[in-house]
PDB file of C-alpha atoms in Angstrom:
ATOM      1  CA  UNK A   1      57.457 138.436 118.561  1.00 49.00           C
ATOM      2  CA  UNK A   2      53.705 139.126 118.259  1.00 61.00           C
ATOM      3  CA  UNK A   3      52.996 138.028 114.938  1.00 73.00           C
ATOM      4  CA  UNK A   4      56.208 136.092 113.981  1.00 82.00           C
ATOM      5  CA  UNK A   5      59.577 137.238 112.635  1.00 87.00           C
ATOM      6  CA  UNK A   6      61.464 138.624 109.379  1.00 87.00           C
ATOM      7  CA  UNK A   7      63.870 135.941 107.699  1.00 88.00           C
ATOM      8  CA  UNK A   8      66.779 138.457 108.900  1.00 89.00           C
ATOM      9  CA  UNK A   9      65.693 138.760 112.291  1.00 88.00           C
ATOM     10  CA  UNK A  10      65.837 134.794 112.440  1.00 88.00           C
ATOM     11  CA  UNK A  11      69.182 134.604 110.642  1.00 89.00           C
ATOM     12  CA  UNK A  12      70.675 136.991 113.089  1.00 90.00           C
ATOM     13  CA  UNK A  13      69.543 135.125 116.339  1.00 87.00           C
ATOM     14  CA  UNK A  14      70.385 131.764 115.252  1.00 87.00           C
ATOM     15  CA  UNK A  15      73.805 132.782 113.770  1.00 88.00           C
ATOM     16  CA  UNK A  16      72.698 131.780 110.216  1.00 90.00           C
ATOM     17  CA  UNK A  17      72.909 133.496 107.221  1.00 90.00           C
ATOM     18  CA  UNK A  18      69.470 134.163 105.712  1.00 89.00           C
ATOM     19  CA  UNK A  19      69.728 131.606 102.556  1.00 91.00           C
ATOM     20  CA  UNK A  20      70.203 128.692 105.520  1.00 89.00           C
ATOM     21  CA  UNK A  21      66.515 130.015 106.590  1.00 89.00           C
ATOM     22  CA  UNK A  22      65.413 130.439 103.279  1.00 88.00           C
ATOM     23  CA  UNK A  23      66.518 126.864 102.224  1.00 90.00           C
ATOM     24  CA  UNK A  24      64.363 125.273 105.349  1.00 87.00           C
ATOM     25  CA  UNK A  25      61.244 127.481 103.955  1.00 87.00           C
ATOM     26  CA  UNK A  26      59.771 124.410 101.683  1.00 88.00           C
ATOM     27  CA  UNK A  27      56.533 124.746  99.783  1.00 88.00           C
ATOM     28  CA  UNK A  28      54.771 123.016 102.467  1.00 88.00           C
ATOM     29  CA  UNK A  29      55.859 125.584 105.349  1.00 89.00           C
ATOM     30  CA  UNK A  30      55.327 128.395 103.622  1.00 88.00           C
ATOM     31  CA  UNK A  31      51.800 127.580 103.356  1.00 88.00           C
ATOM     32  CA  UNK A  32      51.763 126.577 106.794  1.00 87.00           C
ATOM     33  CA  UNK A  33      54.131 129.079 108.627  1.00 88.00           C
ATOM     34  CA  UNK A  34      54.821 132.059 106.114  1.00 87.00           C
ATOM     35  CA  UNK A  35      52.626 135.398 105.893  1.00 85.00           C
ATOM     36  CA  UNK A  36      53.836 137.765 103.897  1.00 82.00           C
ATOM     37  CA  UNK A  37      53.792 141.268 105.341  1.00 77.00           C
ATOM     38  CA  UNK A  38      51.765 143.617 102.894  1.00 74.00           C
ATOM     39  CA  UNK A  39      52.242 146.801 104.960  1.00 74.00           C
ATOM     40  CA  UNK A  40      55.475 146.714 104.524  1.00 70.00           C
ATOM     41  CA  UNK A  41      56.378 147.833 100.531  1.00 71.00           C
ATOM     42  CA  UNK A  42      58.728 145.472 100.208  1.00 74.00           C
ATOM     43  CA  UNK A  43      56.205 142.552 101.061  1.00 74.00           C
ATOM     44  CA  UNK A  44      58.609 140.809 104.056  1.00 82.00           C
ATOM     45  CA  UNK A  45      58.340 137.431 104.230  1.00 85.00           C
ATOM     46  CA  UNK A  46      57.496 136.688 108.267  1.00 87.00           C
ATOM     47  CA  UNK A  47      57.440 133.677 109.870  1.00 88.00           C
ATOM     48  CA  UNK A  48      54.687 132.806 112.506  1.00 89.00           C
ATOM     49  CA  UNK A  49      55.384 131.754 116.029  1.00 87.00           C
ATOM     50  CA  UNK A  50      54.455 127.778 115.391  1.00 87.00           C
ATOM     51  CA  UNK A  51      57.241 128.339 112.163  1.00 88.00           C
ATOM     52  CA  UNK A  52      59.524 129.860 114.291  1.00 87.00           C
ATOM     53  CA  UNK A  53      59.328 127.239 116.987  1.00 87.00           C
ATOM     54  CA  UNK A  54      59.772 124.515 114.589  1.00 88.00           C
ATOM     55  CA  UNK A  55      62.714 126.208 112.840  1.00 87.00           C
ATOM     56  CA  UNK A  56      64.647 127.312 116.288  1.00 86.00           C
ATOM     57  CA  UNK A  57      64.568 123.563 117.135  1.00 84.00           C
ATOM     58  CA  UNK A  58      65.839 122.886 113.503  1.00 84.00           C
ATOM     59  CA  UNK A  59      68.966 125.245 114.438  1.00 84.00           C
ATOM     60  CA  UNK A  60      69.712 124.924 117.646  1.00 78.00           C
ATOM     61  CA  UNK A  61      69.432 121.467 118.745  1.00 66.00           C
ATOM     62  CA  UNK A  62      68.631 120.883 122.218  1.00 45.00           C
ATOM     63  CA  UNK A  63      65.459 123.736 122.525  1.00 45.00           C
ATOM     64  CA  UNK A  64      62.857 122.024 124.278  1.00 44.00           C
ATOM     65  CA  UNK A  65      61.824 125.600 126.317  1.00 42.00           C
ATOM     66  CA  UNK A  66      59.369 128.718 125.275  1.00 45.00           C
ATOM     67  CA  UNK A  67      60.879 131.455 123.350  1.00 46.00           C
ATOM     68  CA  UNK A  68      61.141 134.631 125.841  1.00 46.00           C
ATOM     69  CA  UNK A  69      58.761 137.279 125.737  1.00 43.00           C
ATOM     70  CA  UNK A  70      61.324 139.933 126.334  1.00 44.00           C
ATOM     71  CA  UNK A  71      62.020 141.558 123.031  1.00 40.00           C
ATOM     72  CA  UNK A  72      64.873 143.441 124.308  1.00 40.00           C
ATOM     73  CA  UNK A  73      66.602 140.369 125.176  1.00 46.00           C
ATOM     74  CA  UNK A  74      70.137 140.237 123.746  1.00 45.00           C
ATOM     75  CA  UNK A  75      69.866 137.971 120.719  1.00 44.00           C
ATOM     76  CA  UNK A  76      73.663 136.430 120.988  1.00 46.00           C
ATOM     77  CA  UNK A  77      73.602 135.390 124.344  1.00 48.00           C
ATOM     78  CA  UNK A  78      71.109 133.041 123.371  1.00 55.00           C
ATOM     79  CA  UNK A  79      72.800 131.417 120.626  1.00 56.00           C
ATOM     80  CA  UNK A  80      76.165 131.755 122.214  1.00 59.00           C
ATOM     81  CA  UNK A  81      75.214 129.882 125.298  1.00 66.00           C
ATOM     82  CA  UNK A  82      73.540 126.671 123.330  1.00 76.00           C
ATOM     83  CA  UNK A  83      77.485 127.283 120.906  1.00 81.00           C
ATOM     84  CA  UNK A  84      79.299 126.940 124.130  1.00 85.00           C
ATOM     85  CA  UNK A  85      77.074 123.937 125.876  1.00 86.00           C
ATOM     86  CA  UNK A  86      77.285 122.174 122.481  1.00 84.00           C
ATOM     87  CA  UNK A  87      80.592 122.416 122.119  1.00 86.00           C
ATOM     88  CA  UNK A  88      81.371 121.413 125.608  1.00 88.00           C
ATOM     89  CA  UNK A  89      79.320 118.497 124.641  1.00 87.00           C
ATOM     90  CA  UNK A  90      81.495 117.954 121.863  1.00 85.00           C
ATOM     91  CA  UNK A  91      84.616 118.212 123.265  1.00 89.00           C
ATOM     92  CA  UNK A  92      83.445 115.725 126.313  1.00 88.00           C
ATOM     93  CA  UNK A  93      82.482 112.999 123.411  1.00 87.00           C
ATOM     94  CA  UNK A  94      86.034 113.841 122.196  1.00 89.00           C
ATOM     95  CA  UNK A  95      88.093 113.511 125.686  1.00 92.00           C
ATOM     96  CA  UNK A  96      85.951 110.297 125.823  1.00 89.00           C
ATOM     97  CA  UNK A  97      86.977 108.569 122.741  1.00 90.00           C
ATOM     98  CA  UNK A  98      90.554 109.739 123.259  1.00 93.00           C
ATOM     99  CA  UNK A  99      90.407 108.288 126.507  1.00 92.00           C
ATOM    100  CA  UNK A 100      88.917 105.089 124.582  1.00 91.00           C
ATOM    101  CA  UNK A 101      92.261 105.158 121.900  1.00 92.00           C
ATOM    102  CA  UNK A 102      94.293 105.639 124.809  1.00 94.00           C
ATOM    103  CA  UNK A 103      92.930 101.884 126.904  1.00 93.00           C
ATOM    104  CA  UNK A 104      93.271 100.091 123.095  1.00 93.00           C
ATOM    105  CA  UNK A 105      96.473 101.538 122.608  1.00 94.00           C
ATOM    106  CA  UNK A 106      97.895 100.323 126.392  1.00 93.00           C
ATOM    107  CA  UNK A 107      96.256  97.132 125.780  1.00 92.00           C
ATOM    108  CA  UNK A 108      97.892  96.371 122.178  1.00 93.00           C
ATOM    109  CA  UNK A 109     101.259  97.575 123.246  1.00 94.00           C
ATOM    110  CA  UNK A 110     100.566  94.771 126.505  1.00 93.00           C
ATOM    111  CA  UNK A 111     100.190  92.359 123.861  1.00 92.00           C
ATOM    112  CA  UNK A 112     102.761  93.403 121.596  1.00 92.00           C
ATOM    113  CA  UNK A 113     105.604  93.187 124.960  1.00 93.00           C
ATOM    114  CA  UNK A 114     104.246  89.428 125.558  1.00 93.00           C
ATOM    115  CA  UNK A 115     104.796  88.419 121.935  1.00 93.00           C
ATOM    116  CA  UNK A 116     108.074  90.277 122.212  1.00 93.00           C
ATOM    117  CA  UNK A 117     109.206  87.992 125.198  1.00 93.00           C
ATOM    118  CA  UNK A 118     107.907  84.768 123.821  1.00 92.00           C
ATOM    119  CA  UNK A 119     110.117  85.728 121.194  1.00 92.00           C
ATOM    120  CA  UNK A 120     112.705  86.266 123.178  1.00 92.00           C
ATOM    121  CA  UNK A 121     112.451  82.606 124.890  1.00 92.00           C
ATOM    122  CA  UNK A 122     112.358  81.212 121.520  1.00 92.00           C
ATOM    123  CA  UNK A 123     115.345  82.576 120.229  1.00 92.00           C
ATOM    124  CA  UNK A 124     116.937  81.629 123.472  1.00 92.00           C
ATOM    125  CA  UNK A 125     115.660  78.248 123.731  1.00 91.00           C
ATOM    126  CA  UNK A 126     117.605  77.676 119.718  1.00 91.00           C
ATOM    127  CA  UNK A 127     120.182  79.354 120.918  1.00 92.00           C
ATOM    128  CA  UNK A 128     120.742  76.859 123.691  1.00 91.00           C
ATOM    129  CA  UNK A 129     119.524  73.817 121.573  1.00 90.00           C
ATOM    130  CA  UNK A 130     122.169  74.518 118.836  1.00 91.00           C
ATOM    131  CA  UNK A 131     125.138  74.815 121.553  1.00 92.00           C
ATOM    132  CA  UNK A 132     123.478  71.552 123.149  1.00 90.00           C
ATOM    133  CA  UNK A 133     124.048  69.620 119.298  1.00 91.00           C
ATOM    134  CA  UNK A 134     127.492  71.031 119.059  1.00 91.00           C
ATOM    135  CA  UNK A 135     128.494  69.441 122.558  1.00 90.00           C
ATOM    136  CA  UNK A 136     126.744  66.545 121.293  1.00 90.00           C
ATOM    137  CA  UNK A 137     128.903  66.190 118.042  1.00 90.00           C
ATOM    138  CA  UNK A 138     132.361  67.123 119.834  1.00 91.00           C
ATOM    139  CA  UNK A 139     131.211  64.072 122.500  1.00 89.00           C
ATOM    140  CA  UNK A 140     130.417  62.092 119.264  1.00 88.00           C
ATOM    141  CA  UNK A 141     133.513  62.932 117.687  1.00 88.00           C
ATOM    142  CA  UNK A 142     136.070  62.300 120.720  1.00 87.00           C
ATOM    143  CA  UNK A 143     134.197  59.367 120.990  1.00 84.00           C
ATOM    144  CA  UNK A 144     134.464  58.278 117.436  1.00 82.00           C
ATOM    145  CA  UNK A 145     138.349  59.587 117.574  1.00 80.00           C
ATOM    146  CA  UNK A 146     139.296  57.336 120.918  1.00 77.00           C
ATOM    147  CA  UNK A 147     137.941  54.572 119.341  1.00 74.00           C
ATOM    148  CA  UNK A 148     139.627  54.614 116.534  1.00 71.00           C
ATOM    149  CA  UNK A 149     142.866  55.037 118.362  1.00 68.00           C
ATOM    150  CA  UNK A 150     142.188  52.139 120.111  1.00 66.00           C
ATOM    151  CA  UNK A 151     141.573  49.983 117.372  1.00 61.00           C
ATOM    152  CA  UNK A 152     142.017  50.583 113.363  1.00 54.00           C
ATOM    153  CA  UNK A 153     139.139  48.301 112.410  1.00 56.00           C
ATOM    154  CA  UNK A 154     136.193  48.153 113.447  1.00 55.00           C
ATOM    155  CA  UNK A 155     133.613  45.366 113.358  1.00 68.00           C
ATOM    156  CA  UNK A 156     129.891  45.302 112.280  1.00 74.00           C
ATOM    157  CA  UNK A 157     128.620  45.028 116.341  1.00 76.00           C
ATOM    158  CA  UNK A 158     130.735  47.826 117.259  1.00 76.00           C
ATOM    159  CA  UNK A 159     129.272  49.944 114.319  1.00 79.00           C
ATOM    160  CA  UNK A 160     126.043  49.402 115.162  1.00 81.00           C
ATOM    161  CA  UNK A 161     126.712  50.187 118.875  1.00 84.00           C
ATOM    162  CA  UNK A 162     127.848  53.099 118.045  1.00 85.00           C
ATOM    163  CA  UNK A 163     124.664  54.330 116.011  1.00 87.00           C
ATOM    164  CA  UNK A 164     122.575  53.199 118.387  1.00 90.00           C
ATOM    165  CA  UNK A 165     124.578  55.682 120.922  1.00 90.00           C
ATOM    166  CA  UNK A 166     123.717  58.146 118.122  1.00 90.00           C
ATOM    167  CA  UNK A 167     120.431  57.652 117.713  1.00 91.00           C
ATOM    168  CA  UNK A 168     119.972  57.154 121.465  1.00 92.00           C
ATOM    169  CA  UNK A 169     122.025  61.405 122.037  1.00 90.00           C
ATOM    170  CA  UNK A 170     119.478  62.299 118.966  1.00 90.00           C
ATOM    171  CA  UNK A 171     116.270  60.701 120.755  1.00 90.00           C
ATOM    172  CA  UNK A 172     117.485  62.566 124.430  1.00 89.00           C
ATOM    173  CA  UNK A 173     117.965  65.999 122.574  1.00 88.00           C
ATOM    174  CA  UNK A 174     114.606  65.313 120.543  1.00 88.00           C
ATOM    175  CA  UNK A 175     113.082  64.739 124.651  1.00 88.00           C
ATOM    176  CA  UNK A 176     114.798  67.782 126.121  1.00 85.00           C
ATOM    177  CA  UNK A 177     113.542  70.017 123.404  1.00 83.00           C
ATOM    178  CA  UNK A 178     109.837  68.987 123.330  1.00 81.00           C
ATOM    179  CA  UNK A 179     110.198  69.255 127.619  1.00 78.00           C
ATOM    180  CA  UNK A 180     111.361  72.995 126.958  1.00 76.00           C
ATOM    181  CA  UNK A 181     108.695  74.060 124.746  1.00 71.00           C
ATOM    182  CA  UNK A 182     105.861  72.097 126.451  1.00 67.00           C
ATOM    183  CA  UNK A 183     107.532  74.121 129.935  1.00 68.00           C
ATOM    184  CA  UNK A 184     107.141  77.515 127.982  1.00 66.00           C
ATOM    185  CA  UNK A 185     103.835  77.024 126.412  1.00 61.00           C
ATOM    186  CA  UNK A 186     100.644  77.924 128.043  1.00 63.00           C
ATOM    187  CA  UNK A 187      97.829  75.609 128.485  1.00 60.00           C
ATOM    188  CA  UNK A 188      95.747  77.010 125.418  1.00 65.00           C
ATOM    189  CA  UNK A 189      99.031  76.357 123.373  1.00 60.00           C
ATOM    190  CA  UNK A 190      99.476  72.607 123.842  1.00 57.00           C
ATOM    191  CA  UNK A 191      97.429  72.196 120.631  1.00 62.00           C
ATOM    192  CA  UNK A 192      99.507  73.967 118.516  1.00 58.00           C
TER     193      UNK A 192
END
């Protein structure tokens, strides 16, 4: 490459087609960069070696080294060897964000199995609240049934004993529940 190359020559070695080159030949660098090769009768467009440079970088990203002076040089091998590093590049980035998807994916299915237990404690916890009412109300009731056994009428005092047993069982269930949620929650749950 003595005095620069044919659009074709540079389309074959960076595994372009020629209108990719053509399109990055602007006004400005064919002024700059461009002869046009008169001895030739079809008046070839070449590029010089400062264009070519400039373009090679534009193509194959990564060229930071001096084009070889060996002009038997095979031109694929060149290309194919920045192809293969590049796409080993891109398939690292790729194993990398996978591996990324994977750690969010373990982490939200973490989360998702301690939500799924709370739930689970909840459920039990109203589970075992409602069978604690019901043994409440059949105590309540066998209460309320041997007393009126025992006697058919009832004064006001005995009445009013006998809601304030009520309310009492109600207040001692109201206790045991908040004791079993404030024993399940966490400390940065207390506020809620």
């Amino acid at each position: 490459m003595e005095n620069g190359k044919t659009i074709k020559e540079l389309a074959e070695e960076f595994g372009v087609s020629k209108q990719a080159i053509r399109k990055q030949l602007t006004d400005d660098f064919r002024e700059n960069y461009v002869q046009t090769n008169t001895a030739n009768p079809s008046n070839q467009l070449v590029v010089t070696v400062a264009g070519y440079h400039i373009l090679k970088s534009h193509f194959i990203k990564g060229f930071d080294r001096k084009p070889s002076s060996n002009q038997n040089e095979k031109v694929g091998g060149n290309v194919g060897g920045n192809l293969v590093t590049t796409l080993e590049q891109y398939n690292s980035d790729l194993k990398s964000e996978i591996h990324s998807k994977n750690e969010q994916i373990k982490s939200l299915q973490e989360a998702l199995n301690y939500q799924q237990q709370l739930l689970d404690q909840q459920q039990q916890l109203n589970v075992d609240d409602k069978q604690l009412i019901q043994s409440l109300r059949q105590q309540l009731a066998l209460e309320n049934s041997e007393t009126e056994n025992a006697t058919t009428t009832e004064s006001t005092e005995e009445k009013a004993s006998k809601d304030q047993r009520i309310n009492e069982l109600e207040s001692q269930l109201q206790q045991e529940k908040e004791n079993k949620q404030l024993s399940t929650k966490k400390w940065w749950q207390f506020w809620k």
